[in-house]
CSV table of C-alpha atoms and ligand atoms in Angstrom, one decimal:
chain,number,residue,atom,x,y,z
J,1,MET,CA,18.9,-21.8,6.1
J,2,ASP,CA,21.1,-18.0,7.2
J,3,VAL,CA,18.9,-15.1,8.2
J,4,GLY,CA,19.4,-13.2,4.5
J,5,ASP,CA,20.0,-16.2,2.1
J,6,THR,CA,16.9,-15.4,-0.5
J,7,ASP,CA,17.9,-15.3,-3.7
J,8,ALA,CA,16.5,-12.2,-5.6
J,9,VAL,CA,15.5,-13.2,-8.6
J,10,PRO,CA,16.4,-11.4,-11.3
J,11,TYR,CA,13.4,-10.4,-13.6
J,12,ASP,CA,12.8,-12.1,-17.3
J,13,PRO,CA,10.1,-9.8,-18.9
J,14,THR,CA,9.2,-12.9,-20.4
J,15,ILE,CA,8.5,-15.0,-17.2
J,16,TYR,CA,4.7,-14.8,-18.6
J,17,LEU,CA,5.0,-13.7,-22.8
J,18,GLY,CA,1.6,-14.7,-24.0
J,19,SER,CA,0.4,-15.8,-20.8
J,20,ALA,CA,-1.8,-12.6,-20.3
J,21,ALA,CA,-4.9,-13.2,-22.4
J,22,HIS,CA,-5.1,-16.7,-21.4
J,23,TYR,CA,-5.0,-15.8,-17.0
J,24,ARG,CA,-7.9,-15.5,-16.2
J,25,TYR,CA,-10.3,-17.4,-18.1
J,26,GLY,CA,-7.3,-20.6,-17.4
J,27,ARG,CA,-6.4,-19.9,-13.5
J,28,PRO,CA,-8.7,-21.4,-10.5
J,29,ALA,CA,-10.9,-18.3,-8.6
J,30,TYR,CA,-9.4,-18.1,-5.3
J,31,SER,CA,-11.8,-19.2,-2.3
J,32,PRO,CA,-15.1,-17.1,-2.1
J,33,GLU,CA,-14.9,-15.6,1.2
J,34,LEU,CA,-11.3,-14.2,0.6
J,35,GLU,CA,-13.4,-10.3,0.7
J,36,ALA,CA,-14.9,-11.1,4.2
J,37,ALA,CA,-11.7,-13.1,5.5
J,38,LEU,CA,-9.2,-9.9,4.6
J,39,THR,CA,-12.0,-7.7,6.2
J,40,ARG,CA,-12.1,-9.6,9.4
J,41,ALA,CA,-7.9,-10.0,9.6
J,42,ALA,CA,-6.9,-6.5,8.1
J,43,GLY,CA,-10.0,-4.2,9.8
J,44,LEU,CA,-11.3,-2.8,6.4
J,45,ASP,CA,-13.9,-0.6,6.4
J,46,GLY,CA,-13.5,1.2,3.4
J,47,ASN,CA,-11.0,3.5,3.8
J,48,GLY,CA,-6.8,4.3,3.2
J,49,ARG,CA,-5.7,2.1,-0.4
J,50,LEU,CA,-4.8,-1.2,-1.5
J,51,LEU,CA,-1.8,-2.0,-3.1
J,52,ASP,CA,-1.5,-5.3,-4.9
J,53,VAL,CA,2.0,-6.2,-6.3
J,54,GLY,CA,2.3,-8.6,-8.9
J,55,CYS,CA,-1.6,-7.9,-10.4
J,56,GLY,CA,-1.3,-9.6,-12.8
J,57,PRO,CA,-4.4,-9.0,-15.0
J,58,GLY,CA,-5.6,-8.1,-11.5
J,59,VAL,CA,-7.7,-10.6,-10.1
J,60,PHE,CA,-7.2,-9.2,-6.4
J,61,THR,CA,-7.4,-5.7,-7.4
J,62,VAL,CA,-9.8,-5.5,-8.9
J,63,ARG,CA,-11.8,-8.3,-6.7
J,64,LEU,CA,-10.9,-6.0,-3.3
J,65,ALA,CA,-11.2,-2.3,-4.9
J,66,HIS,CA,-14.3,-1.8,-3.2
J,67,LEU,CA,-13.1,-2.7,0.0
J,68,PHE,CA,-10.9,1.0,-0.4
J,69,GLU,CA,-10.8,4.5,-1.5
J,70,GLN,CA,-8.2,3.7,-3.9
J,71,ALA,CA,-6.4,0.4,-5.7
J,72,VAL,CA,-3.1,0.1,-6.7
J,73,GLY,CA,-2.8,-2.9,-9.1
J,74,LEU,CA,1.2,-3.0,-10.1
J,75,ASP,CA,2.5,-4.9,-12.4
J,76,PRO,CA,6.2,-5.0,-14.5
J,77,ASP,CA,3.6,-7.2,-17.8
J,78,ALA,CA,2.2,-4.5,-20.2
J,79,ALA,CA,0.2,-7.1,-20.9
J,80,MET,CA,-1.1,-8.6,-17.8
J,81,LEU,CA,-2.0,-4.9,-17.1
J,82,ALA,CA,-4.2,-4.5,-20.1
J,83,GLU,CA,-6.3,-7.4,-18.8
J,84,GLY,CA,-6.7,-6.0,-15.4
J,85,ARG,CA,-8.6,-2.5,-17.3
J,86,ARG,CA,-9.8,-4.8,-19.6
J,87,ALA,CA,-11.3,-6.7,-16.3
J,88,ALA,CA,-11.9,-3.3,-14.4
J,89,GLU,CA,-14.2,-1.1,-17.6
J,90,GLU,CA,-16.6,-4.5,-18.0
J,91,LYS,CA,-16.6,-4.7,-13.9
J,92,GLU,CA,-17.3,-0.8,-13.9
J,93,VAL,CA,-14.6,-0.6,-11.0
J,94,MET,CA,-13.8,2.8,-11.5
J,95,ASN,CA,-11.1,3.8,-8.2
J,96,ILE,CA,-8.2,1.3,-9.5
J,97,ARG,CA,-4.5,3.2,-11.1
J,98,TRP,CA,-2.6,0.6,-12.9
J,99,ILE,CA,0.9,0.9,-12.6
J,100,GLN,CA,4.3,-0.9,-14.5
J,101,GLY,CA,7.0,-1.8,-12.7
J,102,LEU,CA,8.7,-4.2,-10.5
J,103,ALA,CA,8.0,-4.7,-6.3
J,104,GLU,CA,12.1,-3.9,-6.1
J,105,ASP,CA,10.6,0.1,-8.1
J,106,LEU,CA,9.3,0.1,-5.0
J,107,PRO,CA,8.1,2.9,-3.3
J,108,ALA,CA,9.0,5.0,-6.0
J,109,VAL,CA,6.9,3.9,-8.4
J,110,ALA,CA,4.2,4.1,-6.0
J,111,PRO,CA,4.5,5.4,-2.8
J,112,GLY,CA,2.5,4.9,0.0
J,113,PRO,CA,0.6,4.8,3.4
J,114,TYR,CA,-1.4,1.9,2.3
J,115,LYS,CA,-3.8,0.0,4.8
J,116,LEU,CA,-3.8,-3.3,2.9
J,117,VAL,CA,-0.5,-4.9,0.3
J,118,THR,CA,-0.9,-7.8,-1.6
J,119,PHE,CA,1.3,-10.9,-3.1
J,120,GLY,CA,-1.3,-13.0,-4.9
J,121,GLN,CA,1.2,-15.8,-6.1
J,122,SER,CA,3.9,-13.6,-6.9
J,123,PHE,CA,6.1,-12.9,-3.8
J,124,GLN,CA,8.2,-15.8,-5.0
J,125,TRP,CA,9.1,-13.5,-8.1
J,126,THR,CA,10.8,-10.9,-6.1
J,127,ASP,CA,13.6,-9.7,-4.1
J,128,GLU,CA,11.4,-11.0,-0.9
J,129,GLN,CA,13.0,-9.2,1.9
J,130,ARG,CA,14.0,-6.5,0.6
J,131,VAL,CA,10.4,-6.0,-0.8
J,132,ALA,CA,8.6,-7.0,2.7
J,133,GLU,CA,11.1,-4.5,4.4
J,134,THR,CA,10.4,-1.8,1.5
J,135,VAL,CA,6.5,-2.7,2.2
J,136,TYR,CA,6.5,-2.0,5.3
J,137,ASP,CA,7.8,1.0,5.6
J,138,MET,CA,5.1,1.5,3.3
J,139,LEU,CA,2.5,0.4,5.3
J,140,ALA,CA,0.6,3.1,7.2
J,141,PRO,CA,0.5,2.0,11.1
J,142,GLY,CA,-1.6,-1.3,12.1
J,143,GLY,CA,-1.1,-1.5,8.3
J,144,VAL,CA,-0.9,-5.8,6.4
J,145,LEU,CA,0.9,-7.7,3.9
J,146,ALA,CA,-1.1,-10.3,3.1
J,147,LEU,CA,0.9,-13.2,0.5
J,148,ILE,CA,-1.8,-15.4,-0.7
J,149,VAL,CA,-1.4,-18.9,-2.8
J,150,HIS,CA,-3.9,-21.7,-3.5
J,151,THR,CA,-2.6,-24.3,-1.4
J,152,VAL,CA,-3.3,-28.2,-1.7
J,153,ALA,CA,-0.8,-30.0,0.7
J,154,GLY,CA,-2.4,-31.0,3.4
J,155,ARG,CA,-5.9,-29.6,3.2
J,156,PRO,CA,-9.3,-31.4,2.9
J,157,ARG,CA,-10.3,-32.4,-0.3
J,158,PRO,CA,-13.5,-32.2,-0.7
J,159,PRO,CA,-16.4,-34.8,-2.4
J,160,ASP,CA,-16.0,-35.3,-5.2
J,161,PRO,CA,-18.9,-34.6,-6.9
J,162,GLY,CA,-18.8,-37.1,-9.9
J,163,VAL,CA,-17.2,-35.3,-12.3
J,164,PRO,CA,-14.4,-35.9,-14.5
J,165,PRO,CA,-11.0,-34.8,-12.2
J,166,ILE,CA,-8.4,-32.7,-14.7
J,167,PRO,CA,-6.1,-35.0,-15.4
J,168,HIS,CA,-3.2,-33.0,-14.2
J,169,GLU,CA,-0.4,-35.6,-14.8
J,170,GLU,CA,-0.7,-36.5,-17.9
J,171,ILE,CA,-0.9,-32.4,-18.9
J,172,LYS,CA,2.4,-32.1,-17.6
J,173,ALA,CA,4.2,-35.3,-18.9
J,174,LEU,CA,2.6,-33.8,-22.0
J,175,VAL,CA,4.3,-30.1,-21.2
J,176,GLU,CA,7.4,-32.5,-20.5
J,177,LYS,CA,7.4,-34.3,-24.1
J,178,TYR,CA,7.3,-30.7,-25.5
J,179,LEU,CA,9.5,-28.5,-23.3
J,180,GLY,CA,11.7,-31.4,-21.8
J,181,SER,CA,11.5,-32.2,-18.1
J,182,ASN,CA,13.5,-28.5,-16.7
J,183,ARG,CA,11.1,-26.3,-14.8
J,184,ARG,CA,11.4,-24.0,-17.3
J,185,ALA,CA,10.5,-19.5,-16.9
J,186,GLY,CA,11.0,-17.2,-19.6
J,187,GLN,CA,14.9,-18.1,-21.0
J,188,GLY,CA,16.0,-19.9,-18.4
J,189,ASN,CA,15.0,-22.7,-15.5
J,190,ALA,CA,12.8,-21.7,-13.0
J,191,PRO,CA,14.2,-21.3,-9.5
J,192,GLU,CA,14.0,-23.7,-6.8
J,193,ARG,CA,12.7,-22.6,-3.7
J,194,THR,CA,14.5,-24.2,-0.4
J,195,HIS,CA,12.9,-21.2,1.6
J,196,ARG,CA,9.1,-20.5,3.0
J,197,PHE,CA,7.8,-17.3,2.6
J,198,GLU,CA,6.6,-18.0,6.8
J,199,ASP,CA,10.2,-18.0,7.4
J,200,VAL,CA,10.8,-14.5,5.4
J,201,LEU,CA,8.9,-12.4,7.0
J,202,ALA,CA,10.1,-13.5,10.2
J,203,TRP,CA,13.7,-12.2,9.1
J,204,THR,CA,12.4,-8.1,8.6
J,205,ARG,CA,10.5,-6.3,11.4
J,206,PHE,CA,7.0,-7.6,10.9
J,207,GLY,CA,8.2,-11.1,12.0
J,208,VAL,CA,6.6,-14.3,12.4
J,209,PRO,CA,3.6,-13.9,10.6
J,210,ARG,CA,0.1,-15.4,11.1
J,211,GLN,CA,-1.0,-18.1,9.1
J,212,PHE,CA,-4.8,-19.7,8.0
J,213,PHE,CA,-6.8,-20.6,5.5
J,214,VAL,CA,-9.9,-20.1,3.3
J,215,PRO,CA,-12.2,-22.3,2.0
J,216,GLY,CA,-12.1,-22.7,-1.3
J,217,VAL,CA,-14.1,-23.6,-4.5
J,218,PRO,CA,-15.5,-27.0,-3.1
J,219,ALA,CA,-16.9,-28.5,-7.0
J,220,LEU,CA,-15.2,-26.3,-9.3
J,221,LEU,CA,-16.5,-27.2,-12.6
J,222,ARG,CA,-13.8,-26.1,-15.9
J,223,GLU,CA,-14.2,-26.3,-19.7
J,224,SER,CA,-11.9,-28.3,-21.6
J,225,GLU,CA,-10.8,-25.1,-22.8
J,226,SER,CA,-9.9,-23.1,-19.5
J,227,VAL,CA,-8.3,-25.8,-18.7
J,228,LEU,CA,-5.4,-25.5,-21.6
J,229,SER,CA,-5.6,-22.2,-21.3
J,230,GLY,CA,-4.7,-22.7,-16.9
J,231,TYR,CA,-2.0,-24.0,-18.4
J,232,LEU,CA,-0.7,-21.3,-21.0
J,233,SER,CA,-1.1,-18.8,-17.8
J,234,LEU,CA,1.7,-20.6,-15.5
J,235,SER,CA,5.4,-19.3,-16.3
J,236,SER,CA,6.1,-23.1,-17.0
J,237,SER,CA,4.3,-23.4,-20.1
J,238,ALA,CA,3.4,-20.0,-21.1
J,239,PRO,CA,3.4,-20.2,-25.1
J,240,HIS,CA,6.3,-19.0,-26.1
J,241,LEU,CA,8.4,-21.8,-24.2
J,242,PHE,CA,6.7,-24.0,-27.2
J,243,GLY,CA,7.7,-21.8,-30.8
J,244,ASP,CA,6.8,-23.5,-33.6
J,245,ARG,CA,5.1,-25.8,-31.5
J,246,LEU,CA,2.3,-24.3,-29.7
J,247,ASP,CA,-0.7,-25.6,-31.6
J,248,ASP,CA,1.2,-29.3,-31.5
J,249,PHE,CA,0.7,-29.4,-27.9
J,250,ALA,CA,-2.5,-27.5,-27.8
J,251,GLY,CA,-3.7,-30.6,-30.3
J,252,GLU,CA,-2.5,-33.0,-28.1
J,253,VAL,CA,-4.6,-31.6,-24.1
J,254,ARG,CA,-7.8,-31.4,-26.6
J,255,ALA,CA,-7.3,-35.1,-27.7
J,256,LEU,CA,-6.0,-35.7,-24.0
J,257,LEU,CA,-8.4,-33.4,-22.6
J,258,ALA,CA,-11.9,-35.3,-25.1
J,259,SER,CA,-11.1,-39.0,-24.4
J,260,ARG,CA,-11.5,-38.6,-20.5
J,261,SER,CA,-15.0,-35.9,-21.1
J,262,ALA,CA,-17.4,-36.4,-23.2
J,263,ASP,CA,-19.6,-33.3,-22.5
J,264,GLY,CA,-15.4,-31.0,-21.3
J,265,VAL,CA,-16.5,-30.6,-18.6
J,266,PHE,CA,-13.5,-31.4,-15.7
J,267,TRP,CA,-13.7,-30.8,-11.2
J,268,ASP,CA,-11.1,-28.4,-10.6
J,269,TRP,CA,-9.5,-28.6,-7.5
J,270,PRO,CA,-7.0,-25.4,-6.6
J,271,GLY,CA,-6.6,-26.4,-3.2
J,272,ASP,CA,-7.9,-23.4,0.4
J,273,THR,CA,-7.1,-20.4,-0.6
J,274,GLU,CA,-3.9,-19.2,1.9
J,275,ILE,CA,-3.1,-16.0,3.8
J,276,ILE,CA,0.2,-15.6,5.1
J,277,MET,CA,0.0,-12.1,7.8
J,278,ALA,CA,1.8,-9.4,8.6
J,279,ARG,CA,0.8,-6.4,10.1
J,280,LYS,CA,2.8,-3.8,11.5
J,281,PRO,CA,2.6,-2.7,14.7
J,282,ALA,CA,0.3,0.3,14.7
K,301,SAM,C1,1.3,-15.3,-11.0
K,301,SAM,S1,1.1,-13.8,-11.5
K,301,SAM,C2,-0.5,-13.8,-10.4
K,301,SAM,C3,-1.4,-12.9,-11.1
K,301,SAM,C4,-2.0,-12.4,-10.0
K,301,SAM,N1,-1.9,-11.8,-8.2
K,301,SAM,C5,-3.1,-13.5,-9.5
K,301,SAM,O1,-3.2,-14.0,-8.1
K,301,SAM,O2,-3.3,-14.7,-9.7
K,301,SAM,C6,2.2,-13.5,-10.9
K,301,SAM,C7,2.8,-12.3,-11.5
K,301,SAM,O3,3.9,-11.6,-11.0
K,301,SAM,C8,4.4,-10.7,-11.9
K,301,SAM,N2,5.5,-10.4,-11.5
K,301,SAM,C9,6.7,-10.6,-12.0
K,301,SAM,N3,8.2,-10.7,-11.4
K,301,SAM,C10,7.5,-9.5,-10.4
K,301,SAM,C11,8.4,-8.3,-10.1
K,301,SAM,N4,9.5,-8.3,-9.4
K,301,SAM,N5,7.5,-7.3,-9.7
K,301,SAM,C12,6.1,-7.8,-9.1
K,301,SAM,N6,6.0,-8.4,-9.7
K,301,SAM,C13,6.3,-9.3,-10.5
K,301,SAM,C14,4.4,-11.1,-13.4
K,301,SAM,O4,4.1,-10.6,-14.3
K,301,SAM,C15,2.7,-11.7,-12.6
K,301,SAM,O5,1.7,-11.7,-13.4
């Protein structure tokens, strides 16, 4: 692949239609060591500002806000932002501004400078190289960009805690039965990825990023309804895609889960939390 050869994904406002209400309950948590790892790696000291791009329901925004003077959560999806506001109120986190907008609208929608800019499972939705260059300009000297995802591949699997694992393959087969074999997203199919985040950053002024892992939750237990919500929180199986067959799909998933765990509890292993980090020179 040549430098700059990344296709921008045009934003489709229906990618997460109906997902926001399921997101916080359904998505597995990132590493409990995330705050400590970011504090060490980005030199956080309570000063400066955080920008969380594609913040969704504010998973990082709310978790990390106390490490900054102010945090900004940016997302184009109003329902996601409403969930973020609700979570911040519940946890009495007062120093967050929520902004509806696209990463591609930066810097105008949320001007810098920032000490840390995070993308939690959201960078892939953006015009990656252009957005990374914009973020570079928005960071304070010495500021850090962090792309954060769950990673299972190549990571050591923790010991089985003696609880049935989520039957992902069978649930995916049900998704396929209802939605077809192409991975869906919004009104079309999910874009195919042909490049790695690390390569994209290496093509920008950031240069080759640093990649490291912090341990995921080894014995994460989830209820059946949380497992179902997890699937409904994904763009590839968001509620709107099922149309009037949503209840049928949910019924089949519930029946499958009931057949696999008598008490409706499952072990989830979302993997370790991977951080791809790049710094603007001080
Ligand atoms: C998988 S969710 C991630 C939410 C949260 N950051 C997390 O780590 O759980 C992806 C989010 O990216 C947002 N998104 C999609 N396209 C975007 C774009 N072009 N700019 C900014 N955010 C975008 C979606 O609305 C969605 O809330």
